[in-house]
C-alpha cells in the first residue's frame, strides 16, 4: 500500500468511526430528528474519531509486536532469526499472516499468547500433520470467548473415552454431564447449551455417550477432545 493509499484508508476509517459515533448520538436523542442531528459531523466529533482511530491502530500495532516477540521467546531465538522460520514454508507464512491479523483484534492476553504458541509450534515443526493441528487451533482460538474457556476448565478432568483398541468396561462412566459442569460453575447454566454446541462444532469437546441413542444433550456425558486438551494447555497461565 502506498502512502497516498494509506492516508486515504485512514481518512475513510475516521469518517466511518465518526459516522458511527454520530449515529449513536442520534439514537440517544430519539426519533428521526435525533437521528439527523446525531449524524451531523462536528469538528469535535471528527477529533474524537481521529483520536479513537489512532488508539485502535496503536493497540493493533503493539499486539503485532507482542505476538511476534512471544513466538521468538517460545522458540528461544532472536527476532532476526525468526523471519526465516516463518517464511521458509508457504503454509507457515500463510498461518503467520492469519495469526497476526487475528491477534490484532483480540483483547484477551491468554488467547493472544495461545496464538503465539500455536505459531511457534508450526514454525518449529512445519510437517503437514502439525500444520493441520495449528490451523485448527487458530480457528478455535478466534471463535471462543471467556465462557467457552470457563467451560473447558470446568470439564478438563472429565475422563474421555479410551482408544478404540482399549477395553472399556460397560459399567464405567466416562465424561461429564452438563449438570455436573453447572454444579462446578453455576454462571455457565444460562448459556451452557450454546457454549457446548460451539465447542462441539470446533472439535474441542466430544461426546462420551458410547453410541447410546435417544439421550438428550443435557444428559449426555462429554469430555475434552485431544484438540481441546491441546488448546487448554496453550491457554494456561504457565504455558511456555
PDB file of C-alpha atoms in Angstrom:
ATOM      1  CA  UNK A   1       0.000   0.000   0.000  1.00  0.00           C
ATOM      2  CA  UNK A   2       1.373   3.406  -0.991  1.00  0.00           C
ATOM      3  CA  UNK A   3       1.488   6.404   1.390  1.00  0.00           C
ATOM      4  CA  UNK A   4      -1.352   8.012  -0.558  1.00  0.00           C
ATOM      5  CA  UNK A   5      -3.456   4.852  -0.359  1.00  0.00           C
ATOM      6  CA  UNK A   6      -2.691   4.546   3.361  1.00  0.00           C
ATOM      7  CA  UNK A   7      -3.809   8.095   4.031  1.00  0.00           C
ATOM      8  CA  UNK A   8      -6.983   7.517   2.003  1.00  0.00           C
ATOM      9  CA  UNK A   9      -7.739   4.358   4.000  1.00  0.00           C
ATOM     10  CA  UNK A  10      -7.119   6.216   7.279  1.00  0.00           C
ATOM     11  CA  UNK A  11      -9.439   9.058   6.216  1.00  0.00           C
ATOM     12  CA  UNK A  12     -12.140   6.572   5.247  1.00  0.00           C
ATOM     13  CA  UNK A  13     -11.779   4.762   8.568  1.00  0.00           C
ATOM     14  CA  UNK A  14     -12.030   8.018  10.529  1.00  0.00           C
ATOM     15  CA  UNK A  15     -15.130   9.006   8.559  1.00  0.00           C
ATOM     16  CA  UNK A  16     -16.671   5.605   9.315  1.00  0.00           C
ATOM     17  CA  UNK A  17     -15.945   5.937  13.034  1.00  0.00           C
ATOM     18  CA  UNK A  18     -17.276   9.495  13.035  1.00  0.00           C
ATOM     19  CA  UNK A  19     -20.492   8.402  11.327  1.00  0.00           C
ATOM     20  CA  UNK A  20     -20.919   5.558  13.795  1.00  0.00           C
ATOM     21  CA  UNK A  21     -20.443   7.892  16.755  1.00  0.00           C
ATOM     22  CA  UNK A  22     -22.830  10.379  15.178  1.00  0.00           C
ATOM     23  CA  UNK A  23     -25.473   7.721  14.589  1.00  0.00           C
ATOM     24  CA  UNK A  24     -25.089   6.601  18.175  1.00  0.00           C
ATOM     25  CA  UNK A  25     -25.590  10.140  19.403  1.00  0.00           C
ATOM     26  CA  UNK A  26     -28.695  10.373  17.292  1.00  0.00           C
ATOM     27  CA  UNK A  27     -30.123   7.213  18.819  1.00  0.00           C
ATOM     28  CA  UNK A  28     -29.747   8.657  22.303  1.00  0.00           C
ATOM     29  CA  UNK A  29     -31.739  11.737  21.232  1.00  0.00           C
ATOM     30  CA  UNK A  30     -34.509   9.580  19.781  1.00  0.00           C
ATOM     31  CA  UNK A  31     -36.710   9.806  16.701  1.00  0.00           C
ATOM     32  CA  UNK A  32     -35.905  10.935  13.120  1.00  0.00           C
ATOM     33  CA  UNK A  33     -34.898  14.416  14.292  1.00  0.00           C
ATOM     34  CA  UNK A  34     -32.485  12.980  16.807  1.00  0.00           C
ATOM     35  CA  UNK A  35     -31.054  10.676  14.174  1.00  0.00           C
ATOM     36  CA  UNK A  36     -30.400  13.548  11.763  1.00  0.00           C
ATOM     37  CA  UNK A  37     -28.957  15.750  14.491  1.00  0.00           C
ATOM     38  CA  UNK A  38     -26.711  12.962  15.714  1.00  0.00           C
ATOM     39  CA  UNK A  39     -25.393  12.319  12.218  1.00  0.00           C
ATOM     40  CA  UNK A  40     -24.094  15.883  11.891  1.00  0.00           C
ATOM     41  CA  UNK A  41     -20.278  15.717  11.869  1.00  0.00           C
ATOM     42  CA  UNK A  42     -18.848  18.453  14.056  1.00  0.00           C
ATOM     43  CA  UNK A  43     -15.147  19.367  14.424  1.00  0.00           C
ATOM     44  CA  UNK A  44     -15.216  17.941  17.946  1.00  0.00           C
ATOM     45  CA  UNK A  45     -16.673  14.668  16.689  1.00  0.00           C
ATOM     46  CA  UNK A  46     -14.008  14.429  13.981  1.00  0.00           C
ATOM     47  CA  UNK A  47     -11.251  14.987  16.560  1.00  0.00           C
ATOM     48  CA  UNK A  48     -12.759  12.311  18.794  1.00  0.00           C
ATOM     49  CA  UNK A  49     -12.958   9.857  15.896  1.00  0.00           C
ATOM     50  CA  UNK A  50      -9.364  10.615  14.873  1.00  0.00           C
ATOM     51  CA  UNK A  51      -8.114  10.052  18.423  1.00  0.00           C
ATOM     52  CA  UNK A  52     -10.102   6.815  18.671  1.00  0.00           C
ATOM     53  CA  UNK A  53      -8.809   5.552  15.347  1.00  0.00           C
ATOM     54  CA  UNK A  54      -5.223   6.327  16.336  1.00  0.00           C
ATOM     55  CA  UNK A  55      -5.606   4.461  19.627  1.00  0.00           C
ATOM     56  CA  UNK A  56      -7.025   1.452  17.766  1.00  0.00           C
ATOM     57  CA  UNK A  57      -4.092   1.498  15.352  1.00  0.00           C
ATOM     58  CA  UNK A  58      -1.550   1.826  18.175  1.00  0.00           C
ATOM     59  CA  UNK A  59      -3.007  -1.167  20.005  1.00  0.00           C
ATOM     60  CA  UNK A  60      -3.180  -3.279  16.860  1.00  0.00           C
ATOM     61  CA  UNK A  61       0.461  -2.439  16.093  1.00  0.00           C
ATOM     62  CA  UNK A  62       1.551  -3.254  19.652  1.00  0.00           C
ATOM     63  CA  UNK A  63      -0.302  -6.584  19.589  1.00  0.00           C
ATOM     64  CA  UNK A  64       1.515  -7.489  16.376  1.00  0.00           C
ATOM     65  CA  UNK A  65       4.882  -6.747  18.001  1.00  0.00           C
ATOM     66  CA  UNK A  66       3.933  -8.646  21.170  1.00  0.00           C
ATOM     67  CA  UNK A  67       2.775 -11.689  19.190  1.00  0.00           C
ATOM     68  CA  UNK A  68       5.973 -11.939  17.146  1.00  0.00           C
ATOM     69  CA  UNK A  69       8.116 -11.371  20.263  1.00  0.00           C
ATOM     70  CA  UNK A  70       6.227 -14.139  22.081  1.00  0.00           C
ATOM     71  CA  UNK A  71       6.883 -16.559  19.211  1.00  0.00           C
ATOM     72  CA  UNK A  72      10.610 -15.745  19.369  1.00  0.00           C
ATOM     73  CA  UNK A  73      10.677 -16.270  23.144  1.00  0.00           C
ATOM     74  CA  UNK A  74       8.872 -19.582  22.815  1.00  0.00           C
ATOM     75  CA  UNK A  75      11.383 -20.797  20.216  1.00  0.00           C
ATOM     76  CA  UNK A  76      14.303 -19.284  22.172  1.00  0.00           C
ATOM     77  CA  UNK A  77      15.583 -17.405  19.129  1.00  0.00           C
ATOM     78  CA  UNK A  78      16.347 -13.768  18.352  1.00  0.00           C
ATOM     79  CA  UNK A  79      13.709 -11.822  16.448  1.00  0.00           C
ATOM     80  CA  UNK A  80      16.091 -11.620  13.467  1.00  0.00           C
ATOM     81  CA  UNK A  81      16.328 -15.422  13.414  1.00  0.00           C
ATOM     82  CA  UNK A  82      12.561 -15.738  13.415  1.00  0.00           C
ATOM     83  CA  UNK A  83      11.992 -14.413   9.897  1.00  0.00           C
ATOM     84  CA  UNK A  84      13.498 -17.432   8.075  1.00  0.00           C
ATOM     85  CA  UNK A  85      11.499 -19.794  10.292  1.00  0.00           C
ATOM     86  CA  UNK A  86       8.237 -18.055   9.423  1.00  0.00           C
ATOM     87  CA  UNK A  87       8.872 -17.534   5.708  1.00  0.00           C
ATOM     88  CA  UNK A  88      10.622 -20.706   4.545  1.00  0.00           C
ATOM     89  CA  UNK A  89       7.379 -22.680   4.290  1.00  0.00           C
ATOM     90  CA  UNK A  90       4.373 -21.356   2.375  1.00  0.00           C
ATOM     91  CA  UNK A  91       1.827 -22.760   4.820  1.00  0.00           C
ATOM     92  CA  UNK A  92       3.719 -21.402   7.827  1.00  0.00           C
ATOM     93  CA  UNK A  93       3.858 -17.979   6.190  1.00  0.00           C
ATOM     94  CA  UNK A  94       0.124 -18.063   5.482  1.00  0.00           C
ATOM     95  CA  UNK A  95      -0.584 -19.162   9.065  1.00  0.00           C
ATOM     96  CA  UNK A  96       1.669 -16.353  10.337  1.00  0.00           C
ATOM     97  CA  UNK A  97      -0.341 -13.796   8.374  1.00  0.00           C
ATOM     98  CA  UNK A  98      -3.649 -15.138   9.665  1.00  0.00           C
ATOM     99  CA  UNK A  99      -2.499 -15.365  13.285  1.00  0.00           C
ATOM    100  CA  UNK A 100      -1.041 -11.838  13.288  1.00  0.00           C
ATOM    101  CA  UNK A 101      -4.271 -10.425  11.852  1.00  0.00           C
ATOM    102  CA  UNK A 102      -6.310 -12.321  14.442  1.00  0.00           C
ATOM    103  CA  UNK A 103      -4.102 -11.238  17.342  1.00  0.00           C
ATOM    104  CA  UNK A 104      -4.576  -7.579  16.395  1.00  0.00           C
ATOM    105  CA  UNK A 105      -8.289  -7.814  17.171  1.00  0.00           C
ATOM    106  CA  UNK A 106      -8.116  -9.952  20.336  1.00  0.00           C
ATOM    107  CA  UNK A 107      -8.101  -8.201  23.716  1.00  0.00           C
ATOM    108  CA  UNK A 108      -7.560 -11.403  25.735  1.00  0.00           C
ATOM    109  CA  UNK A 109      -3.900 -11.836  26.622  1.00  0.00           C
ATOM    110  CA  UNK A 110      -4.380 -15.592  27.148  1.00  0.00           C
ATOM    111  CA  UNK A 111      -5.832 -16.013  23.656  1.00  0.00           C
ATOM    112  CA  UNK A 112      -3.054 -13.967  22.030  1.00  0.00           C
ATOM    113  CA  UNK A 113      -0.444 -15.997  23.896  1.00  0.00           C
ATOM    114  CA  UNK A 114      -2.127 -19.227  22.742  1.00  0.00           C
ATOM    115  CA  UNK A 115      -1.948 -17.961  19.149  1.00  0.00           C
ATOM    116  CA  UNK A 116       1.770 -17.245  19.606  1.00  0.00           C
ATOM    117  CA  UNK A 117       2.383 -20.734  20.977  1.00  0.00           C
ATOM    118  CA  UNK A 118       0.472 -22.331  18.100  1.00  0.00           C
ATOM    119  CA  UNK A 119       2.545 -20.359  15.591  1.00  0.00           C
ATOM    120  CA  UNK A 120       5.753 -21.344  17.386  1.00  0.00           C
ATOM    121  CA  UNK A 121       4.653 -24.971  17.170  1.00  0.00           C
ATOM    122  CA  UNK A 122       4.145 -24.637  13.418  1.00  0.00           C
ATOM    123  CA  UNK A 123       7.476 -22.858  12.883  1.00  0.00           C
ATOM    124  CA  UNK A 124       9.424 -25.455  14.843  1.00  0.00           C
ATOM    125  CA  UNK A 125       7.831 -28.418  13.051  1.00  0.00           C
ATOM    126  CA  UNK A 126       6.273 -27.498   9.681  1.00  0.00           C
ATOM    127  CA  UNK A 127       5.176 -31.071   8.985  1.00  0.00           C
ATOM    128  CA  UNK A 128       1.712 -31.330   7.376  1.00  0.00           C
ATOM    129  CA  UNK A 129       0.164 -33.015  10.435  1.00  0.00           C
ATOM    130  CA  UNK A 130       1.490 -30.317  12.773  1.00  0.00           C
ATOM    131  CA  UNK A 131       0.315 -27.530  10.479  1.00  0.00           C
ATOM    132  CA  UNK A 132      -3.129 -29.141  10.273  1.00  0.00           C
ATOM    133  CA  UNK A 133      -3.352 -29.067  14.079  1.00  0.00           C
ATOM    134  CA  UNK A 134      -2.081 -25.490  14.310  1.00  0.00           C
ATOM    135  CA  UNK A 135      -4.617 -24.299  11.752  1.00  0.00           C
ATOM    136  CA  UNK A 136      -7.398 -25.956  13.745  1.00  0.00           C
ATOM    137  CA  UNK A 137      -6.070 -24.344  16.929  1.00  0.00           C
ATOM    138  CA  UNK A 138      -6.037 -20.928  15.240  1.00  0.00           C
ATOM    139  CA  UNK A 139      -9.633 -21.367  14.106  1.00  0.00           C
ATOM    140  CA  UNK A 140     -10.724 -22.466  17.578  1.00  0.00           C
ATOM    141  CA  UNK A 141      -8.916 -19.670  19.429  1.00  0.00           C
ATOM    142  CA  UNK A 142     -10.533 -16.981  17.282  1.00  0.00           C
ATOM    143  CA  UNK A 143     -14.030 -18.434  17.775  1.00  0.00           C
ATOM    144  CA  UNK A 144     -14.130 -18.987  21.523  1.00  0.00           C
ATOM    145  CA  UNK A 145     -14.560 -16.435  24.288  1.00  0.00           C
ATOM    146  CA  UNK A 146     -14.337 -16.375  28.081  1.00  0.00           C
ATOM    147  CA  UNK A 147     -17.464 -18.562  28.673  1.00  0.00           C
ATOM    148  CA  UNK A 148     -16.118 -21.289  26.378  1.00  0.00           C
ATOM    149  CA  UNK A 149     -12.757 -21.240  28.159  1.00  0.00           C
ATOM    150  CA  UNK A 150     -14.500 -21.438  31.546  1.00  0.00           C
ATOM    151  CA  UNK A 151     -16.491 -24.427  30.309  1.00  0.00           C
ATOM    152  CA  UNK A 152     -13.292 -26.133  29.157  1.00  0.00           C
ATOM    153  CA  UNK A 153     -11.669 -25.548  32.553  1.00  0.00           C
ATOM    154  CA  UNK A 154     -14.743 -26.968  34.319  1.00  0.00           C
ATOM    155  CA  UNK A 155     -14.758 -30.155  32.254  1.00  0.00           C
ATOM    156  CA  UNK A 156     -10.998 -30.633  31.986  1.00  0.00           C
ATOM    157  CA  UNK A 157     -10.791 -33.605  34.366  1.00  0.00           C
ATOM    158  CA  UNK A 158     -13.723 -35.497  32.811  1.00  0.00           C
ATOM    159  CA  UNK A 159     -12.410 -38.873  31.702  1.00  0.00           C
ATOM    160  CA  UNK A 160     -12.520 -39.251  27.896  1.00  0.00           C
ATOM    161  CA  UNK A 161     -13.424 -42.464  26.143  1.00  0.00           C
ATOM    162  CA  UNK A 162     -10.470 -44.850  25.757  1.00  0.00           C
ATOM    163  CA  UNK A 163      -8.917 -45.510  22.385  1.00  0.00           C
ATOM    164  CA  UNK A 164     -10.951 -47.897  20.196  1.00  0.00           C
ATOM    165  CA  UNK A 165      -8.484 -50.742  20.772  1.00  0.00           C
ATOM    166  CA  UNK A 166      -8.541 -50.431  24.560  1.00  0.00           C
ATOM    167  CA  UNK A 167     -11.078 -52.298  26.699  1.00  0.00           C
ATOM    168  CA  UNK A 168     -13.912 -50.184  28.080  1.00  0.00           C
ATOM    169  CA  UNK A 169     -15.944 -51.795  30.906  1.00  0.00           C
ATOM    170  CA  UNK A 170     -19.690 -51.388  30.361  1.00  0.00           C
ATOM    171  CA  UNK A 171     -20.271 -50.232  33.924  1.00  0.00           C
ATOM    172  CA  UNK A 172     -17.642 -47.480  33.758  1.00  0.00           C
ATOM    173  CA  UNK A 173     -18.875 -43.893  33.282  1.00  0.00           C
ATOM    174  CA  UNK A 174     -16.856 -41.596  31.046  1.00  0.00           C
ATOM    175  CA  UNK A 175     -17.217 -37.854  30.610  1.00  0.00           C
ATOM    176  CA  UNK A 176     -19.277 -35.301  32.500  1.00  0.00           C
ATOM    177  CA  UNK A 177     -22.868 -34.134  32.021  1.00  0.00           C
ATOM    178  CA  UNK A 178     -23.912 -30.525  31.563  1.00  0.00           C
ATOM    179  CA  UNK A 179     -25.491 -30.558  35.025  1.00  0.00           C
ATOM    180  CA  UNK A 180     -22.173 -31.626  36.532  1.00  0.00           C
ATOM    181  CA  UNK A 181     -20.463 -28.774  34.699  1.00  0.00           C
ATOM    182  CA  UNK A 182     -23.051 -26.310  36.015  1.00  0.00           C
ATOM    183  CA  UNK A 183     -22.533 -27.563  39.563  1.00  0.00           C
ATOM    184  CA  UNK A 184     -18.905 -26.529  39.190  1.00  0.00           C
ATOM    185  CA  UNK A 185     -19.691 -23.177  37.569  1.00  0.00           C
ATOM    186  CA  UNK A 186     -23.278 -22.011  38.044  1.00  0.00           C
ATOM    187  CA  UNK A 187     -22.619 -18.994  35.848  1.00  0.00           C
ATOM    188  CA  UNK A 188     -22.453 -21.265  32.798  1.00  0.00           C
ATOM    189  CA  UNK A 189     -26.000 -22.577  33.218  1.00  0.00           C
ATOM    190  CA  UNK A 190     -27.922 -19.990  31.178  1.00  0.00           C
ATOM    191  CA  UNK A 191     -25.734 -20.232  28.078  1.00  0.00           C
ATOM    192  CA  UNK A 192     -24.412 -23.719  28.679  1.00  0.00           C
ATOM    193  CA  UNK A 193     -26.119 -25.427  25.758  1.00  0.00           C
ATOM    194  CA  UNK A 194     -24.975 -22.766  23.258  1.00  0.00           C
ATOM    195  CA  UNK A 195     -21.445 -22.922  24.679  1.00  0.00           C
ATOM    196  CA  UNK A 196     -21.418 -26.700  24.317  1.00  0.00           C
ATOM    197  CA  UNK A 197     -22.596 -26.555  20.704  1.00  0.00           C
ATOM    198  CA  UNK A 198     -19.784 -24.152  19.782  1.00  0.00           C
ATOM    199  CA  UNK A 199     -17.171 -26.359  21.452  1.00  0.00           C
ATOM    200  CA  UNK A 200     -18.566 -29.451  19.727  1.00  0.00           C
ATOM    201  CA  UNK A 201     -18.547 -27.724  16.331  1.00  0.00           C
ATOM    202  CA  UNK A 202     -14.874 -26.791  16.784  1.00  0.00           C
ATOM    203  CA  UNK A 203     -13.935 -30.312  17.849  1.00  0.00           C
ATOM    204  CA  UNK A 204     -12.795 -29.175  21.303  1.00  0.00           C
ATOM    205  CA  UNK A 205     -15.314 -31.334  23.202  1.00  0.00           C
ATOM    206  CA  UNK A 206     -16.610 -34.775  22.275  1.00  0.00           C
ATOM    207  CA  UNK A 207     -19.480 -36.965  23.402  1.00  0.00           C
ATOM    208  CA  UNK A 208     -18.751 -39.944  25.653  1.00  0.00           C
ATOM    209  CA  UNK A 209     -22.231 -41.482  25.231  1.00  0.00           C
ATOM    210  CA  UNK A 210     -20.681 -44.596  23.636  1.00  0.00           C
ATOM    211  CA  UNK A 211     -23.257 -44.844  20.874  1.00  0.00           C
ATOM    212  CA  UNK A 212     -26.314 -44.713  23.144  1.00  0.00           C
ATOM    213  CA  UNK A 213     -29.179 -43.183  21.168  1.00  0.00           C
ATOM    214  CA  UNK A 214     -32.214 -41.228  22.305  1.00  0.00           C
ATOM    215  CA  UNK A 215     -30.322 -39.342  25.000  1.00  0.00           C
ATOM    216  CA  UNK A 216     -30.841 -35.586  25.273  1.00  0.00           C
ATOM    217  CA  UNK A 217     -27.740 -33.415  25.001  1.00  0.00           C
ATOM    218  CA  UNK A 218     -28.164 -32.246  28.594  1.00  0.00           C
ATOM    219  CA  UNK A 219     -27.927 -35.854  29.798  1.00  0.00           C
ATOM    220  CA  UNK A 220     -25.032 -36.977  27.620  1.00  0.00           C
ATOM    221  CA  UNK A 221     -21.547 -37.125  29.118  1.00  0.00           C
ATOM    222  CA  UNK A 222     -18.822 -35.030  27.475  1.00  0.00           C
ATOM    223  CA  UNK A 223     -15.071 -34.636  27.767  1.00  0.00           C
ATOM    224  CA  UNK A 224     -12.359 -32.566  26.154  1.00  0.00           C
ATOM    225  CA  UNK A 225     -11.123 -33.967  22.855  1.00  0.00           C
ATOM    226  CA  UNK A 226      -7.365 -34.287  22.233  1.00  0.00           C
ATOM    227  CA  UNK A 227      -7.571 -30.968  20.337  1.00  0.00           C
ATOM    228  CA  UNK A 228      -9.400 -29.386  23.275  1.00  0.00           C
ATOM    229  CA  UNK A 229      -6.786 -30.665  25.725  1.00  0.00           C
ATOM    230  CA  UNK A 230      -4.074 -29.245  23.482  1.00  0.00           C
ATOM    231  CA  UNK A 231      -5.773 -25.853  23.330  1.00  0.00           C
ATOM    232  CA  UNK A 232      -6.434 -25.703  27.074  1.00  0.00           C
ATOM    233  CA  UNK A 233      -2.760 -26.330  27.676  1.00  0.00           C
ATOM    234  CA  UNK A 234      -1.888 -23.368  25.450  1.00  0.00           C
ATOM    235  CA  UNK A 235      -4.333 -21.194  27.397  1.00  0.00           C
ATOM    236  CA  UNK A 236      -2.848 -21.962  30.817  1.00  0.00           C
ATOM    237  CA  UNK A 237      -1.052 -19.162  32.642  1.00  0.00           C
ATOM    238  CA  UNK A 238       2.080 -21.290  32.955  1.00  0.00           C
ATOM    239  CA  UNK A 239       2.099 -22.244  29.248  1.00  0.00           C
ATOM    240  CA  UNK A 240       5.543 -21.856  27.690  1.00  0.00           C
TER     241      UNK A 240
END
